[in-house]
Coordinates of C-alpha atoms and ligand atoms in Angstrom, one line a residue:
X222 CA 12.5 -97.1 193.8
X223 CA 12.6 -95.6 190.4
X224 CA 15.7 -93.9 188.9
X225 CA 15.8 -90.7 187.1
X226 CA 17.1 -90.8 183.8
X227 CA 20.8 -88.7 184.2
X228 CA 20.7 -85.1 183.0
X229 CA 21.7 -83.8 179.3
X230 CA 24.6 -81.7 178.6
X231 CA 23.2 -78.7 176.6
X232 CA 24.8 -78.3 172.9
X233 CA 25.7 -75.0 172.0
X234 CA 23.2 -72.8 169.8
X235 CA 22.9 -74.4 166.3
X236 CA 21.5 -74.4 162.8
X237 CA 19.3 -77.5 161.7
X238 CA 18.9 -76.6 157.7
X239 CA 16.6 -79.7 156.9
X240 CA 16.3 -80.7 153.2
X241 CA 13.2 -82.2 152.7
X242 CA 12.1 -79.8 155.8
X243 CA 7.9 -80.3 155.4
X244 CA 8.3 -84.1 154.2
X245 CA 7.2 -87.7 155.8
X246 CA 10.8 -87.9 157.9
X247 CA 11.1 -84.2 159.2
X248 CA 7.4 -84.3 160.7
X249 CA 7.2 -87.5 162.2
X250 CA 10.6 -88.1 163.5
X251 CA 13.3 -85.4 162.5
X252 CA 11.2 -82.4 164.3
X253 CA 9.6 -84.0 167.3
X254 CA 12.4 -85.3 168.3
X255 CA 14.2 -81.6 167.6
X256 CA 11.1 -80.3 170.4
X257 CA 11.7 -83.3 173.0
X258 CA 15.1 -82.1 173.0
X259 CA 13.8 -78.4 173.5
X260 CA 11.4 -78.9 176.1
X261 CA 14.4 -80.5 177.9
X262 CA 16.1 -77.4 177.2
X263 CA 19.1 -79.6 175.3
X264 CA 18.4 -77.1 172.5
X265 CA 19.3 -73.8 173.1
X266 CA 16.7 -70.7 172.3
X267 CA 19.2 -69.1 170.2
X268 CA 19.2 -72.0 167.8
X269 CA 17.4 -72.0 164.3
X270 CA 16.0 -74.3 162.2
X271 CA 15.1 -74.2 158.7
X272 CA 13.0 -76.2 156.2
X273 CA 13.7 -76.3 153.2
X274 CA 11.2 -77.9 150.3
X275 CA 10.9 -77.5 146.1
X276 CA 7.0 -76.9 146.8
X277 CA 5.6 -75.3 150.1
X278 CA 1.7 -75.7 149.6
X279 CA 0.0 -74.5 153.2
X280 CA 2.4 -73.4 155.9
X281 CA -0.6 -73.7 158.0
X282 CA -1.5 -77.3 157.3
X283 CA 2.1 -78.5 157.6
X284 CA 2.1 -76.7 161.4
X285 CA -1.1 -78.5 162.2
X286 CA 0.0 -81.8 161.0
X287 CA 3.5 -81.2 163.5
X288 CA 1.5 -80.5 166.3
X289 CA -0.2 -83.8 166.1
X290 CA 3.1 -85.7 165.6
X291 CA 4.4 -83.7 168.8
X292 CA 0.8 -84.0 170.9
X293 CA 2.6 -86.4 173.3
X294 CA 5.2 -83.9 173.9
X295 CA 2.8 -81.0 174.5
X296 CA 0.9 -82.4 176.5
X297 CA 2.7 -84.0 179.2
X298 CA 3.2 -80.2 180.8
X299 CA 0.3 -77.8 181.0
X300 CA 3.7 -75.1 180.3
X301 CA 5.0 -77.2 177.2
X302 CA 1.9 -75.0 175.0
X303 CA 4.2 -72.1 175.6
X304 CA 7.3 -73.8 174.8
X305 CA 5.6 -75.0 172.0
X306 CA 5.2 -71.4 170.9
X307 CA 8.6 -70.8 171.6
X308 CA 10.0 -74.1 169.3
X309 CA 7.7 -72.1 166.3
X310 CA 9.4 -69.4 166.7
X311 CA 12.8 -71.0 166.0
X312 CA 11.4 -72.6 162.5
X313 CA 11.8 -71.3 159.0
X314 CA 10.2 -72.2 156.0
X315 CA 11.9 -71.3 152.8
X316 CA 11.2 -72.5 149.2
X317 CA 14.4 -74.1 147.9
X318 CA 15.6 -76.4 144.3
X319 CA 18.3 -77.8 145.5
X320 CA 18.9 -78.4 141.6
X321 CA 18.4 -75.2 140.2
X322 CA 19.4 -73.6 143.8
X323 CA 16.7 -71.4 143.1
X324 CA 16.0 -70.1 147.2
X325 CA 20.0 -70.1 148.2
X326 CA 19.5 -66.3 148.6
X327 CA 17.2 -66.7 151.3
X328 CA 18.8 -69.8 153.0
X329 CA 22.0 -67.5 152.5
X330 CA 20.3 -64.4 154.3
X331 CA 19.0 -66.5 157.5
X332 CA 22.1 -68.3 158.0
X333 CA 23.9 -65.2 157.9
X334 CA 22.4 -63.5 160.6
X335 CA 24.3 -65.7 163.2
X336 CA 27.1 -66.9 161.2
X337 CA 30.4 -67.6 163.3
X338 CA 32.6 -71.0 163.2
X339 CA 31.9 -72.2 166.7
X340 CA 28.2 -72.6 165.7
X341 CA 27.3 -76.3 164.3
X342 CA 25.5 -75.9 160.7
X343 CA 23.9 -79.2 160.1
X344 CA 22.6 -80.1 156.6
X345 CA 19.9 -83.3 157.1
X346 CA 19.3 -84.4 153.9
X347 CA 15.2 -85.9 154.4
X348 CA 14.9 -86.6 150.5
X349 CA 15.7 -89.5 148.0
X350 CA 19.7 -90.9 148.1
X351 CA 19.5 -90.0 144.2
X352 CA 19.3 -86.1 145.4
X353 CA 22.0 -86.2 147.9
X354 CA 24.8 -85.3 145.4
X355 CA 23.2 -82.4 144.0
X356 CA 22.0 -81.4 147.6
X357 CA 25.8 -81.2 148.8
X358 CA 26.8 -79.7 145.2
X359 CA 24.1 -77.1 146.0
X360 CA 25.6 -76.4 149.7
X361 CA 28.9 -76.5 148.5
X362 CA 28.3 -74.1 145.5
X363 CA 26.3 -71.8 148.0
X364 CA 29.7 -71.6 149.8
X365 CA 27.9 -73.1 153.4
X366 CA 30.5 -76.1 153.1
X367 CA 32.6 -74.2 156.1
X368 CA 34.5 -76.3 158.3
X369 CA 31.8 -76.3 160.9
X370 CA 29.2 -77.9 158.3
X371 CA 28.1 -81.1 159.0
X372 CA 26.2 -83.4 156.8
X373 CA 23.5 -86.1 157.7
X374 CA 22.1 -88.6 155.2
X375 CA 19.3 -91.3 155.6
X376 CA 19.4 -94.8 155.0
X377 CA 19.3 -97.0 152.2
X378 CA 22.2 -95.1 150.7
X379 CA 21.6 -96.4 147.0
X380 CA 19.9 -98.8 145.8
X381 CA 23.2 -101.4 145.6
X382 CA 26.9 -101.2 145.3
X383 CA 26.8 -99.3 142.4
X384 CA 24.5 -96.6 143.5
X385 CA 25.9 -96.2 146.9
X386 CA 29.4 -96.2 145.4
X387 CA 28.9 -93.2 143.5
X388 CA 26.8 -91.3 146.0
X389 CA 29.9 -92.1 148.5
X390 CA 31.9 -90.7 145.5
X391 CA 29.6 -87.8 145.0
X392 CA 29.0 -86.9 149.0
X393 CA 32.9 -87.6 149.4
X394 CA 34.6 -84.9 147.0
X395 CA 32.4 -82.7 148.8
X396 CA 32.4 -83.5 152.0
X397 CA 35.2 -84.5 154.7
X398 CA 34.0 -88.1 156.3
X399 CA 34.5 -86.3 159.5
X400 CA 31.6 -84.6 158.7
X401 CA 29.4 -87.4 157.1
X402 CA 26.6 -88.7 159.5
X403 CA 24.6 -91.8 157.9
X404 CA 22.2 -92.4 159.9
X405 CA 20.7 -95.9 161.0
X406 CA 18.4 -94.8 163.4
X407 CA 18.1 -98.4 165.2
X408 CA 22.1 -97.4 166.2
X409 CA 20.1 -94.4 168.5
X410 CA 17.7 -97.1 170.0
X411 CA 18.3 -97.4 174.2
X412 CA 18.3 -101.1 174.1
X413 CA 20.8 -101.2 171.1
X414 CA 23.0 -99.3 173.2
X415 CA 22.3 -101.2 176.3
X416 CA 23.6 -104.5 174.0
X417 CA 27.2 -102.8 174.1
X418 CA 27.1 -101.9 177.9
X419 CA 25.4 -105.6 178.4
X420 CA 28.3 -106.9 177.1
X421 CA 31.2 -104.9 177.1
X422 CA 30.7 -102.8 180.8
X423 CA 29.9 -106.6 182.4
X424 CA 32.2 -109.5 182.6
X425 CA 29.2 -112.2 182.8
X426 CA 28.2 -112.1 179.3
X427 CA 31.2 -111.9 177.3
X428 CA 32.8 -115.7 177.8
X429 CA 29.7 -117.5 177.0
X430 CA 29.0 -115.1 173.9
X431 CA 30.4 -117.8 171.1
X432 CA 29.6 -121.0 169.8
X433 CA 30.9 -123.1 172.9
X434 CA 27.8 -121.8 174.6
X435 CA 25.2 -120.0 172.1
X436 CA 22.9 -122.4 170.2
X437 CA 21.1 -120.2 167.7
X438 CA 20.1 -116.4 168.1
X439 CA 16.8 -115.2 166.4
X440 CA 16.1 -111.3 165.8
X441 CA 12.2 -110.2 165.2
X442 CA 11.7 -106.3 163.8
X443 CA 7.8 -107.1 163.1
X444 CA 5.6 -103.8 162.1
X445 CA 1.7 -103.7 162.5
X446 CA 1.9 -100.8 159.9
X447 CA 2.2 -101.0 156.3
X448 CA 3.5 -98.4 154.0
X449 CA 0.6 -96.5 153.3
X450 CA 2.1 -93.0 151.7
X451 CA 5.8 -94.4 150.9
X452 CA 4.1 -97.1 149.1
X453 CA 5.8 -95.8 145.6
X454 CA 9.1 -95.5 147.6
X455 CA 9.0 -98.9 149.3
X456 CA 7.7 -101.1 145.8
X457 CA 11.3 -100.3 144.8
X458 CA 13.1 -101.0 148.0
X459 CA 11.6 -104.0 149.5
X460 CA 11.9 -105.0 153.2
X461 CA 15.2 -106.2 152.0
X462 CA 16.7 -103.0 151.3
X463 CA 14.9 -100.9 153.7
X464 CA 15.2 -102.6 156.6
X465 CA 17.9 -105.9 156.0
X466 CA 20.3 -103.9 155.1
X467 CA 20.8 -101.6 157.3
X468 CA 18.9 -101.8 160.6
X469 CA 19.0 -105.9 160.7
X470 CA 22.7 -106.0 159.8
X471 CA 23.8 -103.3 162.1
X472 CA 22.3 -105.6 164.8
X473 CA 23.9 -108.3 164.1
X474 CA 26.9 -106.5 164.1
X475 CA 26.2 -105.1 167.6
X476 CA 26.0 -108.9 168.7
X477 CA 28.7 -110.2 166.8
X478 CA 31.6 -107.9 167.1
X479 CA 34.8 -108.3 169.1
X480 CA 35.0 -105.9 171.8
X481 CA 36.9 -102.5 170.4
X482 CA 39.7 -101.0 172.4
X483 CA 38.0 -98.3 173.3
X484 CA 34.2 -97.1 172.5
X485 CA 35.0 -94.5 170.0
X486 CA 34.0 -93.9 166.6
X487 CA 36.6 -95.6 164.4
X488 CA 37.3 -98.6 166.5
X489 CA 33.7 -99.5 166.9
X490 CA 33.3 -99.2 163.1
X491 CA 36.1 -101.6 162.4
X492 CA 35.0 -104.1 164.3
X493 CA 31.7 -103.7 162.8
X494 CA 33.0 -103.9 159.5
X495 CA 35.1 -107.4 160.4
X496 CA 31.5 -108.9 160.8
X497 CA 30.5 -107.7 157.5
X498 CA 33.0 -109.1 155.8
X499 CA 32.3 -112.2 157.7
X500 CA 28.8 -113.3 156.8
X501 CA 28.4 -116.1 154.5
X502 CA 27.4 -115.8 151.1
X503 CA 23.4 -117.2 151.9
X504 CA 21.8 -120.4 149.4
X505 CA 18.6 -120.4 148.0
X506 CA 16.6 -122.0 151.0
X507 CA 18.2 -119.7 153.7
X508 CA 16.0 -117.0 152.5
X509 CA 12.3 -116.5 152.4
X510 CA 10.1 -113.8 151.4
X511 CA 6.5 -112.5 151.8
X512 CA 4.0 -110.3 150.6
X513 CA 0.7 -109.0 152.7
X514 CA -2.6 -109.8 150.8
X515 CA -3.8 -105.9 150.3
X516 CA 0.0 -104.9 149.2
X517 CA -0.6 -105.1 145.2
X518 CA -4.3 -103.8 145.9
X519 CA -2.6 -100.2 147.8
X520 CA -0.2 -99.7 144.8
X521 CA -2.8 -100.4 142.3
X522 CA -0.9 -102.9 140.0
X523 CA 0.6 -106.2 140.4
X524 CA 4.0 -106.6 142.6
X525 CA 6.6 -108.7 143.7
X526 CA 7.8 -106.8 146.2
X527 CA 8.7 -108.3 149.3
X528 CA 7.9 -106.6 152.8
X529 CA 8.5 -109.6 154.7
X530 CA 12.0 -111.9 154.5
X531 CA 13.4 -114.2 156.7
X532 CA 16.9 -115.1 156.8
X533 CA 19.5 -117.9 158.0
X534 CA 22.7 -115.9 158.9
X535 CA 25.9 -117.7 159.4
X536 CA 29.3 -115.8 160.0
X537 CA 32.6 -117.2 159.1
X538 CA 34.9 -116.8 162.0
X539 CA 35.8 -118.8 164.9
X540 CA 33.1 -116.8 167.7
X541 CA 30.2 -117.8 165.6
X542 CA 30.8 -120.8 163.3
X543 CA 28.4 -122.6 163.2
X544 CA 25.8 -120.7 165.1
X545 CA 22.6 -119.7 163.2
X546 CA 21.3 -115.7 163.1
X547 CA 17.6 -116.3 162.0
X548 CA 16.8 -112.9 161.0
X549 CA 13.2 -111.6 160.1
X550 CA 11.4 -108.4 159.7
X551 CA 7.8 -107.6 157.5
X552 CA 5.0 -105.1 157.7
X553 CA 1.2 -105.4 158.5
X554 CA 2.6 -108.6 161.1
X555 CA 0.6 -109.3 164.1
X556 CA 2.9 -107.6 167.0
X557 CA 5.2 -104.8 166.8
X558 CA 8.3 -105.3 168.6
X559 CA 11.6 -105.7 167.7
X560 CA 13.2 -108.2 169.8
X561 CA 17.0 -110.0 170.0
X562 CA 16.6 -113.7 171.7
X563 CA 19.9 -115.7 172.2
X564 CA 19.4 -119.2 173.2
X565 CA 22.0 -121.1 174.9
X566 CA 23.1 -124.7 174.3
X567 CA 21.5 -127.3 176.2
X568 CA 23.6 -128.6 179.5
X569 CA 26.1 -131.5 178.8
X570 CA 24.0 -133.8 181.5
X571 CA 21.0 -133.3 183.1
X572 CA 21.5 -134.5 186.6
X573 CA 17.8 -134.2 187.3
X574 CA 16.8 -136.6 184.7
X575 CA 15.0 -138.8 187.1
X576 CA 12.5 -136.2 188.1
X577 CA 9.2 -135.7 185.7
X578 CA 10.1 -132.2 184.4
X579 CA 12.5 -132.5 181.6
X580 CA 14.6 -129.5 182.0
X581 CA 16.0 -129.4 179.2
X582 CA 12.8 -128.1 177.5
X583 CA 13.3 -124.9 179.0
X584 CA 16.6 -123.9 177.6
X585 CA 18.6 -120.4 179.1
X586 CA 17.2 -117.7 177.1
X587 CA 18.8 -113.9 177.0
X588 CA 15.8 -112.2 175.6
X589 CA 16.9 -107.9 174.5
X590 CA 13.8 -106.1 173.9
X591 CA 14.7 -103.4 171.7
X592 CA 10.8 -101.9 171.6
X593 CA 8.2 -101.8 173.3
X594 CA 8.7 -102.3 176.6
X595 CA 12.6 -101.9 176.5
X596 CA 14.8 -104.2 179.0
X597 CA 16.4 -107.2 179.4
X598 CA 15.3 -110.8 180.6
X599 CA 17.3 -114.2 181.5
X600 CA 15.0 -117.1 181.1
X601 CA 16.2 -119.5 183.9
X602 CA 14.9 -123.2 185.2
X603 CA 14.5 -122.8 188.8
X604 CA 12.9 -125.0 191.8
X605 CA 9.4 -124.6 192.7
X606 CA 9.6 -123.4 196.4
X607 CA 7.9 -126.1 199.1
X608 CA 9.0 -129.6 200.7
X609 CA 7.9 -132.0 197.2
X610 CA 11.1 -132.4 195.8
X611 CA 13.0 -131.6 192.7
X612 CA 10.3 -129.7 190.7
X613 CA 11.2 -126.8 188.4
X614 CA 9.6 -124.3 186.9
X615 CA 10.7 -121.5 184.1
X616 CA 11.9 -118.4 185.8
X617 CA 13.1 -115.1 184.6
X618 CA 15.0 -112.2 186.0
X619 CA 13.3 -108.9 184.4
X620 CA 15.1 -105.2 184.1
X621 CA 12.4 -103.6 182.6
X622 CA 13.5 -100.0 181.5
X623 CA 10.1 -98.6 181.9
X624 CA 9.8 -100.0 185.7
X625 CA 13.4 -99.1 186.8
X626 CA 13.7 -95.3 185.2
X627 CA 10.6 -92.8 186.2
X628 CA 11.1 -90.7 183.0
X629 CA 9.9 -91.6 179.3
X630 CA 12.9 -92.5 177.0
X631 CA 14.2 -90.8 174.6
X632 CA 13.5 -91.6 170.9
X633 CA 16.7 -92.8 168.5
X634 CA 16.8 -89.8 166.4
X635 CA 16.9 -87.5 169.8
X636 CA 20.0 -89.2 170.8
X637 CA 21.7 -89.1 167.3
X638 CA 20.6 -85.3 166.5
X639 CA 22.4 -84.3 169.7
X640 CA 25.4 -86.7 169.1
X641 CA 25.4 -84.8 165.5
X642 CA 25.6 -81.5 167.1
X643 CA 28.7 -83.2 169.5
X644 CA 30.5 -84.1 166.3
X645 CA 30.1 -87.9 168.0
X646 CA 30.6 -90.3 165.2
X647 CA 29.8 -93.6 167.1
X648 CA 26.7 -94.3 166.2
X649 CA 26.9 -93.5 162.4
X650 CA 27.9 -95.7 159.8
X651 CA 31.3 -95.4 158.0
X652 CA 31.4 -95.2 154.3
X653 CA 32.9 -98.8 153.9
X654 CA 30.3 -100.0 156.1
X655 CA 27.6 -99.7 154.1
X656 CA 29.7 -100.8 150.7
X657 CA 30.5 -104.1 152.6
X658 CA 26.4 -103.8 153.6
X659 CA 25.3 -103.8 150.0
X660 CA 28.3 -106.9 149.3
X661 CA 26.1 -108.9 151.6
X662 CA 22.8 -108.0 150.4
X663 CA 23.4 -107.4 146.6
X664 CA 23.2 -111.3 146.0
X665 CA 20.2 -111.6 148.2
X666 CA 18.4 -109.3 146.3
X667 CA 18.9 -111.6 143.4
X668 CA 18.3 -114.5 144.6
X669 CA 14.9 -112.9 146.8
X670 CA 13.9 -112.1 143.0
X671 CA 13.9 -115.4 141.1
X672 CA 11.6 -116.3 144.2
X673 CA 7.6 -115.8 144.0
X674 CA 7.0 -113.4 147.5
X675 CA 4.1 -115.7 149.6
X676 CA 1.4 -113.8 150.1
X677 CA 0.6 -113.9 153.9
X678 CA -2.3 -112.5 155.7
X679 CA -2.3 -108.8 157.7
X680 CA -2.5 -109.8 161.2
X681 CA -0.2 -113.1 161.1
X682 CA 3.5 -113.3 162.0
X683 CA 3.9 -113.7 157.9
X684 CA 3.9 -116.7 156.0
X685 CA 4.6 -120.1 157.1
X686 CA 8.0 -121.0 158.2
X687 CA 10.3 -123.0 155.7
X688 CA 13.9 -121.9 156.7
X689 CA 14.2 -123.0 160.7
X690 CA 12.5 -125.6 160.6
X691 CA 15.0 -127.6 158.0
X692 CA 17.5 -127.0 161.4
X693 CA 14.6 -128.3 164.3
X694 CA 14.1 -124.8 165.7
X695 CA 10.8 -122.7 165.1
X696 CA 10.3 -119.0 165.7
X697 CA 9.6 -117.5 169.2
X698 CA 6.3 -115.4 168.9
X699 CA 7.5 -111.6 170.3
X700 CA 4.1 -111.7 171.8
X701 CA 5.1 -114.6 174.2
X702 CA 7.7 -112.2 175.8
X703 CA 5.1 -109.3 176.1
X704 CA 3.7 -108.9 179.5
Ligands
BG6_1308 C1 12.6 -97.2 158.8 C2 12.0 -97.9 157.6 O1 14.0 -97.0 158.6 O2 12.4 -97.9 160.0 C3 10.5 -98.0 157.8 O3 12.2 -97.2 156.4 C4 10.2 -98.7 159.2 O4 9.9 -98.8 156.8 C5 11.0 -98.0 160.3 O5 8.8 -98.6 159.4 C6 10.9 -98.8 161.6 O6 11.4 -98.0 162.6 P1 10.9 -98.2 164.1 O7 11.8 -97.3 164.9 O8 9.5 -97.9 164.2 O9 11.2 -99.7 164.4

């Protein structure tokens, strides 16, 4: 029988004061998320939330293009249309420079209206890292920097150590880190979480999770999409800075860490950080990087930025010496799914070496589906039922999300806006986190750019594999794990 999914606390009436309000982040993920959470009546009626942009051009066209982003939501109830009416009614558009802080009056005035210091006022920040410090210059200078302010930022914070340094700096003098949220949406993902209560709310995991017992683990976050309108945005970042960085290494992390004391925000981020500091320095031939054919076409002039990398991980401590991460993620691949398989070592002795099936070929696989199709499968060798002796065949034992709860889940940034409201650090970064990030990727950014990007075609799982292979292993297709 199905499960429900557990009811939602409600969080007490709020202001969302989104920077960046009627931009790519606020309509597809910031605000949909913001009416999930409404229609589940998380969000109370009382609550407000603004939008705040330098140009508004047509109110009406930016409402339109909402509703399609939020047509799932509307229609899975013929009574979410008037809900939907409802969430409209708790939106503001307001014309606001966060430079000139031309529009604070009118921010000022609506914010007002229900001031008091019980009520959450959260500043997202949708826009360019290189706008954050004047963004929290402009909210401090506007006097809105009140103890219940809260401040939420988007990844890639800068565009290296440097950068990120000084927007910590920047955000810092400004802003308690109490109040800071960075936000790595992947943190917000079900099955990410489900990888801490896998291993840390169960006792059958946790002593084979080291090298005595893993053999290699790969990680797959493969995209179908390209980058169609951030294409100006993403020929400076890469794949390596807007999605190694952050979302790959934060997974690793989740995999890698040493269990906290307790799961709360600080502890969580320490051991985190423990695996940062951990990660070897990579060499030339542990990285690889890619380019889809149309790429330089779309921006209209010749690039060699990357949107696909691979890359050998090894961390320096005594859990995962000598165990390979093989990390990879591009866009335009075949398959979207992002997808954690750890493969165990091979048994000491096969006692059924006599019989025709080599069982060793089928090696025990733990294989976390982060998306689509969240949930959890052991790959297993078990014995084909019937009198003929010893035969085996590859089994698995499936907790599929989907099949075991009767309700959709939740998307990451629904999870995260809440946890926001809470004043729930967990599953935002820490300053030093992301500083220790950037150690790691800074020299992989050089090296990734004395190296030509191979152009792979839209449709393939990227270019042709040179960094497993030199250790015997290939990638495992995400598609093989698909029902
Ligand atoms: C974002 C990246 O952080 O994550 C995008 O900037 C990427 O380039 C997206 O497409 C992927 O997120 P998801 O949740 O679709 O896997």
């Amino acid at each position: 029988m199905k499960q429900k999914i557990p009811e939602t606390a409600n969080i007490i009436p709020s202001d969302f004061v989104i920077i960046g309000g009627t931009g790519h982040l606020s309509v597809r993920k910031i605000l949909p998320a913001l009416f999930w959470r409404f229609l589940d009546k998380q969000i109370d009626k009382n609550s407000q939330i603004i939008l705040c942009d330098r140009n508004i051009k047509s109110p009406s066209e930016f409402f339109d293009n909402l509703k399609q982003h939020c047509s799932e939501a509307i229609k899975k109830d013929k009574n979410n249309k008037i809900i939907w009416e409802q969430f409209l009614s708790i939106i503001k558009i307001i014309e606001l420079d966060v430079v000139s802080g031309e529009g604070h009056l009118e921010l000022l005035e609506i914010l007002k209206a229900n001031f008091d210091e019980k009520r959450p006022i959260i500043f997202y920040l949708a826009i360019a890292s290189s706008l954050f410090g004047n963004s929290c210059k402009f909210i401090r200078d506007s006097g809105l920097n009140v103890p219940q302010s809260r401040l939420v930022i988007e990844k890639p914070i800068g565009k290296n150590k440097e950068t990120a340094i000084e927007i910590n700096n920047e955000i810092s003098s400004i802003f308690k880190e109490s109040q800071i949220y960075r936000i790595d949406h992947y943190l917000g993902k079900e099955t990410v979480q489900n990888l801490m209560a896998l291993r840390f709310a169960n006792t059958f995991f946790e002593n084979q999770w080291n090298n005595n017992n893993i053999d290699h683990v790969q990680i797959t976050v493969s995209e179908t999409i390209g980058v169609k309108e951030r294409i100006a945005y993403y020929n400076e970042y890469g794949a390596i800075r807007d999605m190694l960085q952050n979302h790959l290494l934060q997974l690793i992390c989740l995999i890698a860490m040493e269990p906290p004391s307790f799961y709360e925000a600080d502890q969580m981020r320490d051991e985190k950080l423990r695996v940062l500091k951990a990660l070897k320095p990579i060499a030339e031939n542990e990285i690889q990087t890619g380019q889809y054919r149309s790429f330089s076409d779309e921006l209209e002039e010749i690039s060699n930025t990357e949107t696909y990398v691979a890359l050998k991980v090894m961390i320096n401590n005594w859990r995962w010496a000598g165990v390979p991460f093989y990390i990879r993620t591009g866009k335009k691949l075949s398959t979207k799914a992002s997808e954690i398989i750890i493969t165990f070592k091979k048994k000491p002795h096969d006692i059924f070496s006599k019989f025709t099936q080599d069982t060793q070929d089928n090696p025990n696989r733990l294989i976390i589906r982060v998306q689509p199709e969240e949930g959890l499968k052991l790959k297993l060798t078990s014995k084909a039922p019937g009198p003929g002796g010893m035969r085996f065949f590859p089994s698995e034992l499936n907790l599929s999300f989907g099949d075991t709860f009767s309700d959709r889940l939740p998307d990451a940034y629904e999870r995260l806006l809440m946890d926001v409201v809470r004043g729930n650090q967990t599953l935002f970064m820490r300053s030093d986190e992301v500083l220790a990030a950037w150690d790691y990727i800074d020299p992989i950014v050089g090296i990734a750019k004395k190296q030509e990007p191979q152009l792979y075609r839209t449709g393939t799982m990227g270019p042709e594999d040179k960094i497993l292979s030199l250790d015997g292993h290939k990638w495992i297709d995400p598609k093989d794990e698909l029902k």
